[in-house]
XYZ file of C-alpha atoms in Angstrom:
427
model
C 15.898 32.709 -80.259
C 12.677 31.622 -78.618
C 14.287 28.383 -77.491
C 17.135 30.262 -75.802
C 14.667 32.601 -74.064
C 12.623 29.681 -72.725
C 15.780 27.973 -71.459
C 16.916 31.106 -69.628
C 13.483 31.508 -68.005
C 13.519 27.882 -66.827
C 16.981 28.294 -65.273
C 15.853 31.500 -63.525
C 12.722 29.759 -62.130
C 14.714 26.837 -60.751
C 17.098 29.246 -59.037
C 14.215 31.084 -57.388
C 12.736 27.803 -56.100
C 16.090 26.772 -54.684
C 16.441 30.104 -52.905
C 13.010 29.710 -51.285
C 13.682 26.190 -50.043
C 14.442 25.814 -46.286
C 18.098 25.543 -45.340
C 19.247 22.060 -44.292
C 22.571 21.260 -42.784
C 24.324 18.240 -44.111
C 23.216 15.062 -42.321
C 19.953 16.529 -40.937
C 17.631 14.897 -43.454
C 14.987 12.855 -41.526
C 15.186 9.109 -41.978
C 12.483 7.332 -43.957
C 9.291 7.004 -41.890
C 10.640 9.196 -39.068
C 8.148 11.730 -37.752
C 9.108 15.009 -36.154
C 8.645 15.062 -32.346
C 5.234 16.286 -31.244
C 5.111 19.647 -29.558
C 5.054 19.186 -25.761
C 3.388 21.254 -23.097
C 5.602 23.927 -21.531
C 7.746 22.415 -18.811
C 7.518 23.674 -15.232
C 10.634 24.168 -13.160
C 9.367 21.639 -10.624
C 6.461 19.467 -9.536
C 5.397 18.565 -5.992
C 4.065 15.218 -4.826
C 2.536 14.030 -1.543
C 3.323 10.384 -0.714
C 2.080 8.203 2.119
C 3.872 8.366 5.468
C 7.088 6.317 5.628
C 6.531 4.947 2.107
C 9.166 6.857 0.130
C 12.433 5.512 1.492
C 14.684 3.471 -0.809
C 12.641 3.965 -3.974
C 11.022 7.393 -4.489
C 14.191 9.543 -4.689
C 15.587 7.280 -7.408
C 12.277 7.288 -9.304
C 12.120 11.086 -9.203
C 15.763 11.368 -10.273
C 15.091 9.260 -13.369
C 12.032 11.402 -14.172
C 14.170 14.546 -13.921
C 16.878 12.998 -16.090
C 14.326 12.083 -18.769
C 12.257 15.276 -18.771
C 14.384 17.925 -17.119
C 11.794 18.613 -14.395
C 12.668 18.485 -10.700
C 10.182 16.895 -8.321
C 9.893 17.543 -4.593
C 8.001 15.210 -2.265
C 6.427 15.374 1.165
C 5.116 12.549 3.346
C 1.673 12.695 4.962
C -0.660 10.102 6.466
C -2.723 8.869 3.520
C -5.666 7.624 5.579
C -6.926 11.139 6.256
C -4.158 13.749 6.361
C -3.587 14.013 2.609
C -7.251 14.544 1.835
C -7.798 16.935 4.729
C -4.651 18.918 3.971
C -5.584 19.185 0.301
C -8.921 20.691 1.328
C -7.001 23.451 3.091
C -3.961 23.937 0.856
C -5.807 23.735 -2.458
C -7.887 26.901 -2.156
C -4.929 28.647 -0.476
C -2.704 28.049 -3.500
C -0.325 25.661 -1.713
C -1.508 22.358 -3.158
C 0.833 19.785 -4.702
C 0.568 18.588 -8.286
C 0.199 14.902 -7.381
C -1.218 13.093 -4.334
C -1.751 9.485 -3.311
C -5.130 8.353 -1.963
C -7.039 5.149 -1.190
C -9.503 4.524 -3.990
C -12.578 4.582 -1.770
C -12.006 8.325 -1.239
C -12.125 9.129 -4.954
C -15.840 9.810 -5.193
C -15.741 12.254 -2.309
C -12.654 14.177 -3.450
C -13.982 14.410 -7.013
C -17.266 15.753 -5.691
C -15.331 18.332 -3.671
C -13.256 19.347 -6.705
C -9.901 18.246 -5.282
C -8.613 15.952 -8.055
C -9.144 15.976 -11.801
C -9.830 13.517 -14.584
C -6.746 12.265 -16.401
C -6.181 11.002 -19.932
C -3.644 8.265 -20.671
C -3.030 5.903 -23.577
C -4.617 2.443 -23.588
C -1.122 0.977 -23.591
C -0.586 2.555 -20.178
C -3.873 1.231 -18.761
C -3.025 -2.283 -19.925
C -0.054 -2.155 -17.572
C -2.430 -2.779 -14.635
C -5.092 -5.313 -13.724
C -8.556 -4.432 -14.945
C -10.007 -4.374 -11.431
C -7.348 -1.949 -10.192
C -8.066 0.427 -13.088
C -11.801 0.179 -12.388
C -11.059 1.240 -8.825
C -9.647 4.505 -10.196
C -12.846 5.256 -12.120
C -15.686 7.441 -10.922
C -18.842 8.156 -12.885
C -17.248 6.517 -15.913
C -14.122 8.712 -15.874
C -10.512 7.952 -14.938
C -9.098 9.857 -11.957
C -5.823 8.112 -11.215
C -3.419 5.241 -11.808
C -3.043 2.338 -9.360
C 0.110 1.884 -7.316
C -0.744 -0.908 -4.830
C -3.513 -3.360 -4.003
C -4.596 -5.278 -0.918
C -7.297 -7.860 -0.295
C -7.957 -10.595 2.292
C -6.477 -14.051 1.713
C -6.253 -17.353 3.578
C -3.460 -17.426 6.165
C -2.765 -20.756 7.824
C -0.525 -22.230 10.494
C 1.594 -24.854 8.724
C 2.061 -26.771 11.980
C -1.707 -27.306 12.160
C -2.651 -27.289 8.467
C 0.180 -28.478 6.214
C -1.532 -27.365 2.981
C -4.209 -24.849 2.120
C -7.553 -26.371 1.127
C -8.789 -25.633 -2.388
C -12.484 -25.354 -1.481
C -14.515 -23.960 1.394
C -16.209 -27.373 1.653
C -12.809 -28.901 2.481
C -12.146 -26.128 4.982
C -15.567 -26.670 6.578
C -14.939 -30.409 6.961
C -11.509 -29.723 8.456
C -13.007 -27.202 10.893
C -15.716 -29.628 12.033
C -13.017 -32.135 12.972
C -10.453 -29.692 14.369
C -12.661 -27.345 16.421
C -12.565 -28.536 20.017
C -12.223 -26.531 23.235
C -10.137 -23.427 22.508
C -8.942 -24.701 19.129
C -10.585 -23.610 15.888
C -10.123 -24.757 12.323
C -10.947 -21.487 10.571
C -11.950 -18.008 11.695
C -13.151 -14.957 9.792
C -14.617 -11.632 10.869
C -17.830 -12.287 9.002
C -19.848 -9.937 11.177
C -17.791 -7.185 9.496
C -19.081 -6.419 5.989
C -15.564 -5.780 4.668
C -14.835 -9.505 5.134
C -18.388 -10.851 4.742
C -18.643 -9.304 1.291
C -16.461 -12.133 -0.042
C -19.111 -14.783 0.628
C -22.111 -12.578 -0.146
C -20.747 -11.376 -3.492
C -19.406 -14.838 -4.352
C -22.930 -16.178 -4.015
C -24.382 -13.441 -6.237
C -25.007 -10.375 -4.079
C -23.630 -6.930 -4.850
C -23.498 -3.507 -3.246
C -24.297 -1.196 -6.176
C -24.955 -2.464 -9.674
C -23.209 -0.866 -12.634
C -25.138 1.221 -15.149
C -23.641 3.018 -18.158
C -20.111 2.559 -16.822
C -20.899 3.986 -13.376
C -22.202 2.608 -10.086
C -25.968 2.979 -9.672
C -26.696 4.017 -6.110
C -30.388 3.143 -6.571
C -29.687 -0.504 -7.417
C -28.623 -2.182 -4.165
C -28.216 -5.968 -4.386
C -27.564 -6.859 -0.771
C -30.867 -8.675 -0.238
C -31.198 -10.505 -3.534
C -31.283 -14.300 -3.729
C -27.492 -14.632 -3.920
C -26.903 -12.261 -1.007
C -29.342 -14.215 1.148
C -27.601 -17.469 0.218
C -24.235 -15.946 1.163
C -25.582 -14.673 4.473
C -27.046 -18.084 5.284
C -23.669 -19.665 4.578
C -22.003 -17.200 6.947
C -24.595 -17.838 9.635
C -23.959 -21.603 9.459
C -20.396 -21.200 10.752
C -21.619 -19.292 13.798
C -24.655 -21.511 14.432
C -22.563 -24.674 14.453
C -20.080 -23.242 16.962
C -17.198 -23.090 14.499
C -16.607 -19.422 15.363
C -16.303 -18.320 19.013
C -18.587 -15.603 20.345
C -15.543 -13.527 21.257
C -14.786 -12.544 17.669
C -18.069 -10.683 17.215
C -18.054 -6.892 17.414
C -15.374 -4.225 17.511
C -12.932 -6.312 19.553
C -13.302 -9.304 17.252
C -10.184 -8.599 15.223
C -7.900 -8.448 18.246
C -9.466 -11.602 19.677
C -8.991 -13.502 16.420
C -5.384 -12.358 16.060
C -4.668 -13.387 19.642
C -6.030 -16.905 19.149
C -4.103 -17.388 15.912
C -0.839 -16.060 17.351
C -1.232 -18.403 20.334
C -1.348 -21.368 17.937
C -4.996 -22.178 18.627
C -6.349 -21.502 15.115
C -5.393 -23.404 11.972
C -6.431 -20.754 9.431
C -7.907 -17.272 9.227
C -9.172 -14.878 6.585
C -7.106 -11.718 6.883
C -5.117 -9.205 4.865
C -1.423 -8.620 4.154
C -1.258 -6.141 7.027
C -1.421 -9.155 9.385
C 1.527 -11.125 7.951
C 4.323 -9.559 9.963
C 2.598 -9.754 13.336
C 1.979 -13.457 12.838
C 5.598 -14.069 11.893
C 6.755 -12.047 14.897
C 4.612 -14.341 17.083
C 6.668 -17.286 15.848
C 3.977 -18.821 13.631
C 5.187 -20.565 10.469
C 2.478 -19.215 8.197
C 1.335 -20.309 4.780
C -0.590 -17.893 2.582
C -2.970 -18.745 -0.263
C -5.897 -17.289 -2.204
C -9.270 -17.929 -0.577
C -10.749 -21.388 -1.305
C -13.691 -21.537 -3.712
C -17.234 -21.379 -2.350
C -19.691 -24.319 -2.379
C -21.228 -22.969 -5.609
C -17.839 -23.244 -7.331
C -17.339 -19.473 -7.450
C -14.364 -17.650 -5.923
C -14.696 -15.710 -2.706
C -15.093 -12.194 -4.088
C -13.231 -10.242 -1.460
C -13.223 -6.486 -1.283
C -10.084 -4.963 -2.753
C -8.471 -1.719 -1.718
C -6.356 0.129 -4.269
C -3.983 2.965 -3.528
C -3.456 5.306 -6.439
C -1.666 8.369 -7.782
C -3.846 11.372 -8.616
C -3.485 14.748 -10.293
C -4.881 17.550 -8.162
C -7.395 20.031 -9.479
C -5.067 22.836 -8.415
C -2.003 21.997 -10.505
C -1.009 24.369 -13.287
C 0.693 21.511 -15.096
C -1.798 18.636 -15.522
C 0.030 17.248 -18.555
C 3.341 16.852 -16.731
C 1.645 15.752 -13.511
C 0.022 12.945 -15.506
C 3.387 12.024 -17.022
C 4.784 11.879 -13.499
C 2.167 9.409 -12.235
C 2.683 7.280 -15.342
C 6.380 7.208 -14.472
C 5.836 6.424 -10.785
C 3.526 3.504 -11.549
C 5.453 1.905 -14.409
C 6.772 -1.635 -13.992
C 10.290 -0.607 -12.995
C 9.286 1.841 -10.278
C 6.408 -0.315 -9.029
C 8.834 -3.188 -8.576
C 11.258 -0.934 -6.696
C 8.439 0.288 -4.475
C 7.397 -3.280 -3.639
C 10.972 -4.148 -2.698
C 11.066 -1.111 -0.400
C 7.639 -1.161 1.294
C 6.161 -4.639 0.519
C 2.892 -3.272 -0.859
C 1.604 -5.408 -3.744
C 1.703 -3.590 -7.117
C -1.203 -3.747 -9.568
C 1.076 -4.226 -12.589
C 0.117 -7.397 -14.449
C 3.659 -8.015 -15.707
C 4.948 -8.268 -12.147
C 2.646 -11.151 -11.145
C 5.019 -13.593 -12.848
C 8.148 -11.690 -11.875
C 10.201 -13.732 -9.378
C 9.970 -10.904 -6.871
C 6.198 -11.575 -6.656
C 5.984 -15.188 -7.838
C 8.547 -16.364 -5.283
C 6.917 -14.408 -2.440
C 4.082 -16.531 -1.059
C 2.149 -13.655 0.467
C 2.521 -11.316 -2.495
C 1.568 -14.076 -4.925
C -1.559 -14.962 -2.941
C -2.710 -11.338 -2.798
C -1.988 -10.872 -6.511
C -3.992 -13.971 -7.445
C -6.876 -13.201 -5.073
C -7.008 -9.652 -6.454
C -8.019 -11.111 -9.811
C -11.297 -12.240 -8.208
C -11.704 -9.271 -5.886
C -14.163 -6.418 -6.210
C -12.973 -2.845 -5.619
C -14.814 -1.275 -2.709
C -17.364 1.128 -4.208
C -15.827 4.601 -4.277
C -19.022 6.648 -4.529
C -19.922 8.762 -1.477
C -23.085 6.703 -0.914
C -20.933 3.757 0.179
C -20.639 5.435 3.549
C -24.299 4.540 4.174
C -23.697 0.802 3.692
C -21.286 -0.131 6.482
C -23.488 0.519 9.518
C -26.686 -1.244 8.418
C -24.759 -4.236 7.081
C -22.751 -4.555 10.308
C -25.999 -4.573 12.301
C -27.539 -7.210 10.032
C -24.478 -9.454 10.145
C -24.205 -9.247 13.913
C -27.829 -10.320 14.311
C -27.038 -13.302 12.084
C -23.866 -14.134 14.019
C -25.739 -14.102 17.332
C -28.712 -16.034 15.945
C -31.185 -13.227 16.565
C -32.528 -13.104 13.010
C -32.779 -15.052 9.786
C -30.883 -13.936 6.694
C -33.688 -12.614 4.476
C -35.423 -10.308 6.983
C -32.089 -9.079 8.349
C -30.849 -8.128 4.874
C -34.195 -6.604 3.901
C -33.978 -4.351 6.933
C -30.381 -3.425 6.126
C -31.170 -2.490 2.520
C -34.167 -0.466 3.649
C -31.912 1.506 6.031
C -29.208 1.953 3.356
C -31.678 3.359 0.835
C -33.258 5.673 3.410
C -29.836 7.010 4.445
C -28.839 7.584 0.836
C -32.016 9.556 0.164
C -31.531 11.618 3.310
C -27.806 12.327 3.032
C -27.194 12.286 -0.719
C -30.101 14.007 -2.511
C -30.363 13.001 -6.142
C -28.918 15.532 -8.595
């Protein structure tokens, strides 16, 4: 009797457990090792992006369509001049409630717009960051935090006239020897705007100088290395080219760039240091140009050119930071970065594309991509604004032979530090 009672109770208990179990339709059992999809942030009806002027054609609509297909979110875009309009418009539209979710900016504006509360820190997986060159990611950092993803890079390279210089020299010593032999009358072997700190930085940093040292993952505005031993050596090397008459006096000052371009396009200069923005004008002038990374310096180090990085950023005003971040990940992935390069010829920062035929078989793109590996992102802290003027003054005194390197750089650093203290009080 007891055995029958126990059996009935067991059957009743099993029936109750079965009734409490969740219903499953046939065929819905998860596969071994399969995890349920993580809960996502609520999806907005649309996102808005501001892209650079005349940079969206032939690639952005398709990229946004694929984002909508994948996530079910429409994206609208507007074109504005990135140099100043996007930042200035964001200052107005943000507080007024009309800001976009995503903007594009040059990396040297990041420090200022972060300080003003216009863009916000983003969080992405390490696998995403490894998509791009380390230097381009560093350019998107401010105060040790990530504020964007890179979309394009630019840096000066060596551009040469193949009719006058069949192959690019591998070292600056070779280029110097060539210039000594070639420079006669109105003809010059090599020209560079080395009275402009943007270009002079390559030699100064390659010899061991630096603008701001890094401390705890951020740039230290109080540690300026523009008059250290390496910087002085770099400045002396620059001064040698002027002192020996290898650079004409006409390329000093604000009109120097136009004068240098004119001489090169007239076929009077074998090689120049310039950026990818100059390629088309030279070709239009009928010059058969070759393009290569900068030759190595006499100390065996690369010319550490300044690099500019354009990036995608999530605004502080968006109500959908999660999806805005997903959007910039999508825009800067390999597929869309390649499409953008095909459309606008701006060099992507994606490491996988360096060996892609679209870059590898393009002499100019390849040179910029390789040189970018040695380049230094222009400091993006607001204090960088105090560097350009004093360094330009110092370099012009060197170019005209009015001062020696050490005292000129000492004076420049003194002025930089005084301007920083006056215009950027310590927190």
